[in-house]
GROMACS .gro file of C-alpha atoms in nm:
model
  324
    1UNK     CA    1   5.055  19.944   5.755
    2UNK     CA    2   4.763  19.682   5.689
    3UNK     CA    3   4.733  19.391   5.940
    4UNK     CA    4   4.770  19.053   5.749
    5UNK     CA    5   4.500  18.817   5.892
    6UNK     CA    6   4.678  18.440   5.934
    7UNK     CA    7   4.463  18.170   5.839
    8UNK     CA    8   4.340  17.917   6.092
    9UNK     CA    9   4.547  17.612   6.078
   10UNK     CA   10   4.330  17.309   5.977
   11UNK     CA   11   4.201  17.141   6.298
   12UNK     CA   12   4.396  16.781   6.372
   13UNK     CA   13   4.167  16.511   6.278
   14UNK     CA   14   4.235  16.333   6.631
   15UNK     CA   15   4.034  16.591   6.800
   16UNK     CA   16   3.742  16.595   6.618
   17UNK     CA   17   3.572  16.381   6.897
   18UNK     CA   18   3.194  16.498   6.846
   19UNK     CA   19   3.168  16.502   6.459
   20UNK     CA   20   2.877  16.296   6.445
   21UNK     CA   21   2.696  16.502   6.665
   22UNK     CA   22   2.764  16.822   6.452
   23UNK     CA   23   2.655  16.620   6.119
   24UNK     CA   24   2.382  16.541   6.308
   25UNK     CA   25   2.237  16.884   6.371
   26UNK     CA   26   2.389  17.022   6.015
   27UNK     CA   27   2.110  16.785   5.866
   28UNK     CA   28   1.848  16.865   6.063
   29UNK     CA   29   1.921  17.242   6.010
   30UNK     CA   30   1.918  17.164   5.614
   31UNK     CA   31   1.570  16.971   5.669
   32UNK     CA   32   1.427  17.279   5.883
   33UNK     CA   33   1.519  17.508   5.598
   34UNK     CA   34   1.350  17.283   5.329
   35UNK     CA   35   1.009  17.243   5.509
   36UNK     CA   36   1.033  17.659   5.580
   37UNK     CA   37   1.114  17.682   5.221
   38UNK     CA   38   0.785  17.421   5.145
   39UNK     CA   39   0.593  17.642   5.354
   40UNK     CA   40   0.664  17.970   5.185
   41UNK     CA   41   0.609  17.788   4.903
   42UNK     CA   42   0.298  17.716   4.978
   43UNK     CA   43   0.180  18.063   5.060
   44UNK     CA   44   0.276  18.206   4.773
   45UNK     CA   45   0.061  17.925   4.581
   46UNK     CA   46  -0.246  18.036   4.788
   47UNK     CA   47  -0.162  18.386   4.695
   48UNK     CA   48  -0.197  18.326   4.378
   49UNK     CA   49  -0.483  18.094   4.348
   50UNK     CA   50  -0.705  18.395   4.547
   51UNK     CA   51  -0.576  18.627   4.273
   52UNK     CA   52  -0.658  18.402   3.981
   53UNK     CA   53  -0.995  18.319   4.228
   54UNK     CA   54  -1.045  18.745   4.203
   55UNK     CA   55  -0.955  18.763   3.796
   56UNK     CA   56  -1.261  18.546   3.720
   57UNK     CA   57  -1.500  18.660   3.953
   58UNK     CA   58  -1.474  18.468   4.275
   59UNK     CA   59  -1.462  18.635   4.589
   60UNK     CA   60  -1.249  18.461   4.902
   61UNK     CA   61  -1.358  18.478   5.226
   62UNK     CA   62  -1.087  18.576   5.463
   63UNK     CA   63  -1.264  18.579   5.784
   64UNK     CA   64  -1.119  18.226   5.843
   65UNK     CA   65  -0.820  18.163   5.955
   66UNK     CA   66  -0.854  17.756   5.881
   67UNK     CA   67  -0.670  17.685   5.528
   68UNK     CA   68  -0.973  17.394   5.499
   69UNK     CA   69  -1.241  17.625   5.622
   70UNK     CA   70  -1.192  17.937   5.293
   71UNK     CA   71  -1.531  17.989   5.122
   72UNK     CA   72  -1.563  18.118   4.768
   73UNK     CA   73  -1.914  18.290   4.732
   74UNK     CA   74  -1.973  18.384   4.353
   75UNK     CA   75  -2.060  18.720   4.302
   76UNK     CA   76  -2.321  18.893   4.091
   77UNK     CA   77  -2.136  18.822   3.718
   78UNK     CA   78  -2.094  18.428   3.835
   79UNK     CA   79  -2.315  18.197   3.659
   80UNK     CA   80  -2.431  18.023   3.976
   81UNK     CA   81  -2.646  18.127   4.260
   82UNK     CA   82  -2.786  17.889   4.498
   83UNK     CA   83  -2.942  18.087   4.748
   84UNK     CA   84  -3.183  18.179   4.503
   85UNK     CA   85  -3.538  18.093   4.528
   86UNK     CA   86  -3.811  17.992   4.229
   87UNK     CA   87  -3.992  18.316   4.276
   88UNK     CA   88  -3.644  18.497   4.258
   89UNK     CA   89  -3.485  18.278   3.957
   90UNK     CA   90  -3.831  18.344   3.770
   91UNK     CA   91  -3.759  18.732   3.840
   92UNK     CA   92  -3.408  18.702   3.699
   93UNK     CA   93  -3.558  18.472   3.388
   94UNK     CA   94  -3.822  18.745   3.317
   95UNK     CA   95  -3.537  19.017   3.348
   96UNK     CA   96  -3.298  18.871   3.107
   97UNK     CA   97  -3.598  18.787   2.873
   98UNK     CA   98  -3.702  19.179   2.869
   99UNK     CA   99  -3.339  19.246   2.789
  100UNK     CA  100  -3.235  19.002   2.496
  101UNK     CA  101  -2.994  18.910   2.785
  102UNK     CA  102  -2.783  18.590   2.826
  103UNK     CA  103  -2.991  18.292   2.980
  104UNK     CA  104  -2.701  18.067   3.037
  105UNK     CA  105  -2.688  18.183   3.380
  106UNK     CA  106  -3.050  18.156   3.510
  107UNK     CA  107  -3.070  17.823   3.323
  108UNK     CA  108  -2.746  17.705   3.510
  109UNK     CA  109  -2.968  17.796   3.847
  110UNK     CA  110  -3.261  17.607   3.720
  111UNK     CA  111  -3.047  17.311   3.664
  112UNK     CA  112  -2.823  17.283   3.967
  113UNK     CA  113  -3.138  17.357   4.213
  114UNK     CA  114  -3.251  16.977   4.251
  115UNK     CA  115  -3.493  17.081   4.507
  116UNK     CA  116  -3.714  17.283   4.212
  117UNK     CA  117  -3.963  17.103   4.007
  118UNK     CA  118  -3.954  17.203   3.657
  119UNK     CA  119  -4.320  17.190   3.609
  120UNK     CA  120  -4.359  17.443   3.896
  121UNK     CA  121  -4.120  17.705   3.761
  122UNK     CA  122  -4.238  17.681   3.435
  123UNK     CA  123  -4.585  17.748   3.559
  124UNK     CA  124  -4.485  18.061   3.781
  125UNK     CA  125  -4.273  18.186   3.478
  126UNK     CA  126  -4.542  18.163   3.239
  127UNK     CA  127  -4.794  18.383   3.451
  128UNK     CA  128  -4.606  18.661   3.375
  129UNK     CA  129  -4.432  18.667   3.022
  130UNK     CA  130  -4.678  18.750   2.716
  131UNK     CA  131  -4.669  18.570   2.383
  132UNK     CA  132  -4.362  18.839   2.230
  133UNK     CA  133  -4.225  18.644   2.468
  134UNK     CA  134  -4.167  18.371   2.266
  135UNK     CA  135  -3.959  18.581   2.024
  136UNK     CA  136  -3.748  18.725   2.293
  137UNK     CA  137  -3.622  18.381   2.392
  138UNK     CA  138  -3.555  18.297   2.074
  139UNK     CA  139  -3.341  18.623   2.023
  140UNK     CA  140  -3.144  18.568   2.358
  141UNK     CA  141  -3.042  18.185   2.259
  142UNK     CA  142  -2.928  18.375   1.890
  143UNK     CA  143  -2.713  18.667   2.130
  144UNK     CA  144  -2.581  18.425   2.359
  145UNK     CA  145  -2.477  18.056   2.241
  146UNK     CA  146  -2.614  17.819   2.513
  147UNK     CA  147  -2.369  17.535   2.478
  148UNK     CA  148  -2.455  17.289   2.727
  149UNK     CA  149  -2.726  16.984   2.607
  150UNK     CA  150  -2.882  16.997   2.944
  151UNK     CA  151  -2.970  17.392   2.962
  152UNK     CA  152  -3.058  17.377   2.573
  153UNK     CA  153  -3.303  17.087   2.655
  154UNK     CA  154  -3.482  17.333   2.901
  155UNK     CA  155  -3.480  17.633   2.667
  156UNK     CA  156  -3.641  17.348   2.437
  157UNK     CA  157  -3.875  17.264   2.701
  158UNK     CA  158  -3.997  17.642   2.775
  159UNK     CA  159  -4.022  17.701   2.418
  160UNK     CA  160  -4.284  17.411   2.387
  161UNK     CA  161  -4.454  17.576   2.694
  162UNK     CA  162  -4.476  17.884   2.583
  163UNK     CA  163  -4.610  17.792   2.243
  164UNK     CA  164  -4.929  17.566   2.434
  165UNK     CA  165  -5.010  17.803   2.737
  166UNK     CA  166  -4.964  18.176   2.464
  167UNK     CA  167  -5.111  18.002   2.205
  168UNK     CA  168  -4.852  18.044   1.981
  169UNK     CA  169  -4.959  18.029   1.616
  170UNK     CA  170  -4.805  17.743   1.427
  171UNK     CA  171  -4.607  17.953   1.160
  172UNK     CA  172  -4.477  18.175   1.420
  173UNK     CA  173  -4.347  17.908   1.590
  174UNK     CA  174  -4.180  17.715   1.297
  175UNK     CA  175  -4.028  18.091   1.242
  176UNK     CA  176  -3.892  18.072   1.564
  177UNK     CA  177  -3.776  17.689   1.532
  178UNK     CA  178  -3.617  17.809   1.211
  179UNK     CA  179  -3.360  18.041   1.366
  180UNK     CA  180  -3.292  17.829   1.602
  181UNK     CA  181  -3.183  17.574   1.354
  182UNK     CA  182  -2.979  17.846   1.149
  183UNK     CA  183  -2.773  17.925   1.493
  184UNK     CA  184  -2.764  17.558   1.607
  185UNK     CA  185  -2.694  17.349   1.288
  186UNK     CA  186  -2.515  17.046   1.521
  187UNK     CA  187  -2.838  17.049   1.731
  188UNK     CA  188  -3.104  17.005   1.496
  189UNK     CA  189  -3.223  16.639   1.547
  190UNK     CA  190  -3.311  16.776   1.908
  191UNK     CA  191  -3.478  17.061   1.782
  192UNK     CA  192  -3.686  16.861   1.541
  193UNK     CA  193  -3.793  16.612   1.785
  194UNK     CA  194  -3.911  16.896   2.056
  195UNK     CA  195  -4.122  17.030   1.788
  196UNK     CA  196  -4.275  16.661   1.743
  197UNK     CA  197  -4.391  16.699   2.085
  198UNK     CA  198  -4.482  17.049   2.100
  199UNK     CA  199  -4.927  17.149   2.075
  200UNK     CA  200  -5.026  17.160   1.753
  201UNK     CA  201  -4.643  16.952   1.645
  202UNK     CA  202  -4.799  16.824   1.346
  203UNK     CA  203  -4.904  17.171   1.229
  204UNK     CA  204  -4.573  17.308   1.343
  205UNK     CA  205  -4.374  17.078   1.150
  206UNK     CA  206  -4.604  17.140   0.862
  207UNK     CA  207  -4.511  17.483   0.832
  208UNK     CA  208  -4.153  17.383   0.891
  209UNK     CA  209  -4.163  17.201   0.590
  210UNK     CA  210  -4.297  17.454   0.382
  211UNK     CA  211  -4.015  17.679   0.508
  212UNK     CA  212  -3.801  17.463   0.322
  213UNK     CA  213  -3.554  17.444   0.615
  214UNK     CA  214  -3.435  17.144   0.632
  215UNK     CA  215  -3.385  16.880   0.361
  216UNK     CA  216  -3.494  16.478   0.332
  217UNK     CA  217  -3.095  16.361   0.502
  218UNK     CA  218  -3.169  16.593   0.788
  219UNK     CA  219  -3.512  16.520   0.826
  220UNK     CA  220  -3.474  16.129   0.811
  221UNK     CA  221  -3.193  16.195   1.109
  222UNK     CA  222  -3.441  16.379   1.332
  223UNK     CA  223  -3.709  16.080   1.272
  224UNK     CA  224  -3.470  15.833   1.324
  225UNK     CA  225  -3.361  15.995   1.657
  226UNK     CA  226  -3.671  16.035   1.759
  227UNK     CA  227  -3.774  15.671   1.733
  228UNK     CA  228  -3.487  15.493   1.881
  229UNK     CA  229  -3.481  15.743   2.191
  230UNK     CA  230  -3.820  15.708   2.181
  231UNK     CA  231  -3.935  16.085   2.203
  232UNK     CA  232  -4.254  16.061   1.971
  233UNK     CA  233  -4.557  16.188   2.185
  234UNK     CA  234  -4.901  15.954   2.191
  235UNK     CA  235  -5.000  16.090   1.867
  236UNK     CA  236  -4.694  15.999   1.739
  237UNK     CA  237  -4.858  15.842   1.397
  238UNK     CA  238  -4.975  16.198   1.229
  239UNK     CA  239  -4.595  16.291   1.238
  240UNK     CA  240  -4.467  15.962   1.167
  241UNK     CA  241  -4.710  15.973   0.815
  242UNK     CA  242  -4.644  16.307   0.744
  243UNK     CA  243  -4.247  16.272   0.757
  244UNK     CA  244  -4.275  15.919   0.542
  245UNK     CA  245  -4.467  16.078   0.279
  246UNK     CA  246  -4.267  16.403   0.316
  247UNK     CA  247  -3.964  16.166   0.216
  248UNK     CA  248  -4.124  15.916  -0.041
  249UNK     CA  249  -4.035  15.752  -0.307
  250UNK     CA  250  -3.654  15.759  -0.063
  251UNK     CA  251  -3.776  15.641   0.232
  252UNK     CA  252  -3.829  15.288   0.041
  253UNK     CA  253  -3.467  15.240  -0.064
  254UNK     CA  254  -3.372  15.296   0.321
  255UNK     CA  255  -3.395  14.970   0.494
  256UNK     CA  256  -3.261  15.095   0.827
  257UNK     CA  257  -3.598  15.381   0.818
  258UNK     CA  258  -3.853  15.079   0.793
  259UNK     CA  259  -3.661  14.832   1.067
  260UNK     CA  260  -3.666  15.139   1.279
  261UNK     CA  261  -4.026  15.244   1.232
  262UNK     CA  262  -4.166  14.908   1.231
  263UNK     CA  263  -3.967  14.785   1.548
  264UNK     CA  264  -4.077  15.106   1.697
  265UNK     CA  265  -4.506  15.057   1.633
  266UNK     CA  266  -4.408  14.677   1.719
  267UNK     CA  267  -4.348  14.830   2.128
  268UNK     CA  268  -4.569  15.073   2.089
  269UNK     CA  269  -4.932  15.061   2.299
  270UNK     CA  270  -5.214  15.012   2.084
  271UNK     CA  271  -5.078  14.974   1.760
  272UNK     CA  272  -5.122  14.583   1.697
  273UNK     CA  273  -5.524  14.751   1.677
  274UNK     CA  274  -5.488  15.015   1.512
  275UNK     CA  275  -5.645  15.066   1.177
  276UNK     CA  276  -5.463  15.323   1.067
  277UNK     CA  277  -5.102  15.172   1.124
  278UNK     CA  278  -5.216  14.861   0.935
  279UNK     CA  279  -5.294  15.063   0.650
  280UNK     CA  280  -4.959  15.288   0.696
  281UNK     CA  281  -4.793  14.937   0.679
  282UNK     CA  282  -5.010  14.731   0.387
  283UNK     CA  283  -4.899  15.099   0.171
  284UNK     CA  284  -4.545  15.067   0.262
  285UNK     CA  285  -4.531  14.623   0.189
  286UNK     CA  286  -4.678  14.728  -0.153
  287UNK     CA  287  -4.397  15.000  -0.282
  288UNK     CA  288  -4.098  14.851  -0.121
  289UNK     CA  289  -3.914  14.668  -0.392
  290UNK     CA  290  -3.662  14.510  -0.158
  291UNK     CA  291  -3.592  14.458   0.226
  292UNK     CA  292  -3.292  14.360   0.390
  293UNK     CA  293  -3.251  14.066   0.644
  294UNK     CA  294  -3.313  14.261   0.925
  295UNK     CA  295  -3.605  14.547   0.817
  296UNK     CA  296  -3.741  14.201   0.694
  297UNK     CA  297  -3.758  14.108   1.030
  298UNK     CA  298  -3.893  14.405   1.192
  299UNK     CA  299  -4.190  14.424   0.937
  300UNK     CA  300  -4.243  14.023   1.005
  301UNK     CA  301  -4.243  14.111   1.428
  302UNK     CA  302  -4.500  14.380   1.351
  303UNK     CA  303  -4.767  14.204   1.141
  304UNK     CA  304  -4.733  13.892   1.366
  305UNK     CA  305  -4.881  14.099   1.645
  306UNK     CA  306  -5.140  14.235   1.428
  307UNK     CA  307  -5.491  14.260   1.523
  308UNK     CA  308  -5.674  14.392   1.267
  309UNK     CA  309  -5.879  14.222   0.970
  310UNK     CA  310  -5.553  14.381   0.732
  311UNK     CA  311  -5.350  14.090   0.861
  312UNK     CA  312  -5.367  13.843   0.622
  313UNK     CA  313  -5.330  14.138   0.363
  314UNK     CA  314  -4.974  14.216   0.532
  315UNK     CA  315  -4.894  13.814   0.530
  316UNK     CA  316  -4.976  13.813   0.190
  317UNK     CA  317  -4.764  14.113   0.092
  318UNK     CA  318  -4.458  13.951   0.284
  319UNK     CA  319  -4.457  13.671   0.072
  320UNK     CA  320  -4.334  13.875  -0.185
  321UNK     CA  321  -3.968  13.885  -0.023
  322UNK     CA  322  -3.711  13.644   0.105
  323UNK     CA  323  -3.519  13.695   0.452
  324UNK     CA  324  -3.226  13.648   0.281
   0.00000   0.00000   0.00000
């Protein structure tokens, strides 16, 4: 026969004499469980930040015991590599160029190293890369989309290298700007205005134009970029005719163009004596039907700080319209 178990009888309140103390200790042993809980909590979080670390590539250190002290080190498919040096980075350039490989990486080193001076990397890299060259890194920025401004800038700026130290032929290189502007359609006010600065830009462009790449809207964009950034090299004026012309009879309708030009060449060294801006300008006060208020203004800054014996011929052509 089964022993029945008799329930305790409830404890008489009047002899409950250390209650307090055994609240007391009940709360602390609920707070000690909490923080272990925290804690666990914890590790599991760091668990699963080194695994996450792991899935893209990131290797922990676990030598260290010191939750402050873990190192990541980025292994070989990371995009960053600081230990490298310009020799080493130009090796790893040159490698990915022989491969149609993906620059983003190298370029990402180039960039972050703020101890490297461009000029001296580009001139180690271009001792060794030939003028196919130029193709190749035109076919790796087609295979893999560089998508950050700064590390397309420096492709821009070894493209403009490699087409003055190889010698690059002026149609091959609007070929190559071409593409570029086919895979980079949001970019191509930057890509116009490195060509304005590239050897032999003028000729470049000229070829670009015949290409029939890029029509009179895009074209006035990459000018007018150009000049209020002011990235027109010191023989800006062949370009700046060329791309007026290239543009004409619109480019007299456009009153923000001509304040924009003219308040440019009214900064710019040199041009209060030159000849050949005073006759860009008389040609451009003698076709220009109408000017706003403020391309009005810009023209009037620009023949007031004329030098030339074509000033009174600019005076006399302003006369013709009304600041209002």
């Amino acid at each position: 026969m089964e022993q029945q178990l008799d329930w305790p009888v409830p404890y008489e309140k009047e002899k409950l004499t250390n209650l307090s103390k055994i609240l007391s200790l009940l709360n602390n042993f609920e707070r000690s469980k909490t923080e272990e809980d925290q804690i666990s909590q914890l590790a599991d979080d760091d668990n699963e930040s080194d695994n996450a670390m792991e899935d893209v590539g990131l290797e922990v250190d676990e030598g260290s015991t010191e939750p402050d002290a873990k190192k990541m080190k980025v292994n070989s498919n990371s995009s960053v590599n600081q230990s490298l040096s310009l020799e080493e980075l130009c090796d790893e350039f040159k490698k990915q160029l022989a491969a149609n490989g993906n620059l983003n990486p190298v370029l990402a080193d180039l960039d972050q190293h703020q101890d490297f001076k461009f000029k001296d990397f580009t001139e180690c890299l271009t001792k060794g890369v030939a003028v196919d060259d130029f193709n190749r890194l035109i076919q790796c920025s087609k295979n893999f989309f560089i998508i950050e401004d700064q590390l397309f800038r420096l492709l821009l700026t070894l493209l403009a290298l490699l087409v003055e130290e190889k010698d690059i032929k002026p149609c091959s290189a609007a070929e190559g700007v071409a593409l570029l502007l086919s895979s980079y359609p949001q970019r191509k006010s930057i890509l116009v205005t490195s060509v304005f600065n590239m050897h032999q830009g003028g000729d470049i462009l000229d070829s670009i134009l015949e290409l029939n790449v890029l029509n009179k809207s895009e074209l006035r964009d990459a000018l007018l970029f150009s000049l209020q950034t002011k990235q027109l090299p010191a023989n800006y004026f062949q370009i700046l005719e060329k791309l007026m012309d290239h543009m004409y009879p619109d480019v007299l309708q456009d009153n923000e163009l001509v304040m924009t030009v003219f308040s440019f060449l009214t900064d710019a060294p040199e041009s209060a004596k030159c000849l050949k801006t005073a006759k860009f300008t008389v040609k451009i006060l003698s076709r220009i039907d109408e000017l706003d208020a403020a391309a009005f203004s810009s023209l009037q800054a620009f023949v007031m700080t004329n030098k030339t014996f074509l000033k009174r011929k600019m005076e006399s052509l302003l006369k013709n319209f009304t600041d209002t």
